[in-house]
Amino acid sequence: MNFLKKKVFIIPVAIIIYISLFFISSKLGGAITLIGGFGVLFYLFKKNDKFKSKHILLKGISTGLIAIFTLFIGFGGLIYDPKEAKEIQLAQEKLKAEKQVEEDKAKEKETRAKEEKAKEDKENEEKAKKALEESAKIAENTKKEKEAEEAKKNIESQSTKDTEKTTSTDNSNSNVSKSNNSNTANTSNSSFGNSSAKDVTTNEPAKDNKIVYWVSKGKSYHCRSNCVALSRSKNILSGPASSCPKTDPCNDCIK
């Protein structure tokens, strides 16, 4: 028993037990630290005469160190719990992981939204392009139809003008033919039957105001576009009589 009472044995054993209490429960270790610290101070000031007789400065330093150690370790043990700290750390890590998952989901959702928007924009662009092409095609078809219609109107108008021109020419030729026949008859009577109608009209120039027809290689001009002599020709020229280089009328036209 005397061996157990020796300080050499008691102090290390007390330290080991004291530290073990913190591994068992930090709160229990903190409570014992507070109780033990204040108990030591109480013993020094009340029961230990040797400590009382020491210098006040030394007592103050000793008391301060004991008080700081007691308060820091004691309240630290009460406040800090390794299990709770570990649980808090695990909770923080879990929260961090959940937050990271949420961020990844949000990023994935944003990426998917961007891809869908890009796809939608591309589809809209293709639709707009197709609509523009269709519009251009419709405009081109409308333009062609309008041009065809205008060409048709021009042909009909030109045909009408040609018909009116031919009718006017035929009437003029008919009048000229009658006049020529009358002149031929008078010339034949005044020449005592020595010349024929062909001789009289052979050198008669074309009238200035009427439309005549001729062929570049021909010798005579024609008063009618449907003259039999012209039906065998291809390059038929027409114009006012004043511009015609031919001076002799066609015998078939004046009959």
Short mmCIF file of N, CA and C in Angstrom, two decimals, residues 16 25 184 237:
data_model
loop_
_atom_site.label_atom_id
_atom_site.label_comp_id
_atom_site.label_asym_id
_atom_site.label_seq_id
_atom_site.Cartn_x
_atom_site.Cartn_y
_atom_site.Cartn_z
N ILE A 16 -2.98 9.02 -16.93
CA ILE A 16 -3.52 8.04 -17.89
C ILE A 16 -5.04 7.92 -17.75
N SER A 25 -15.64 9.80 -22.90
CA SER A 25 -16.61 10.87 -23.08
C SER A 25 -15.93 12.20 -22.83
N THR A 184 -56.70 52.01 -166.99
CA THR A 184 -56.28 51.14 -168.10
C THR A 184 -57.28 51.19 -169.24
N LEU A 237 -40.99 41.65 -147.66
CA LEU A 237 -40.82 42.97 -147.06
C LEU A 237 -42.08 43.77 -147.24
#
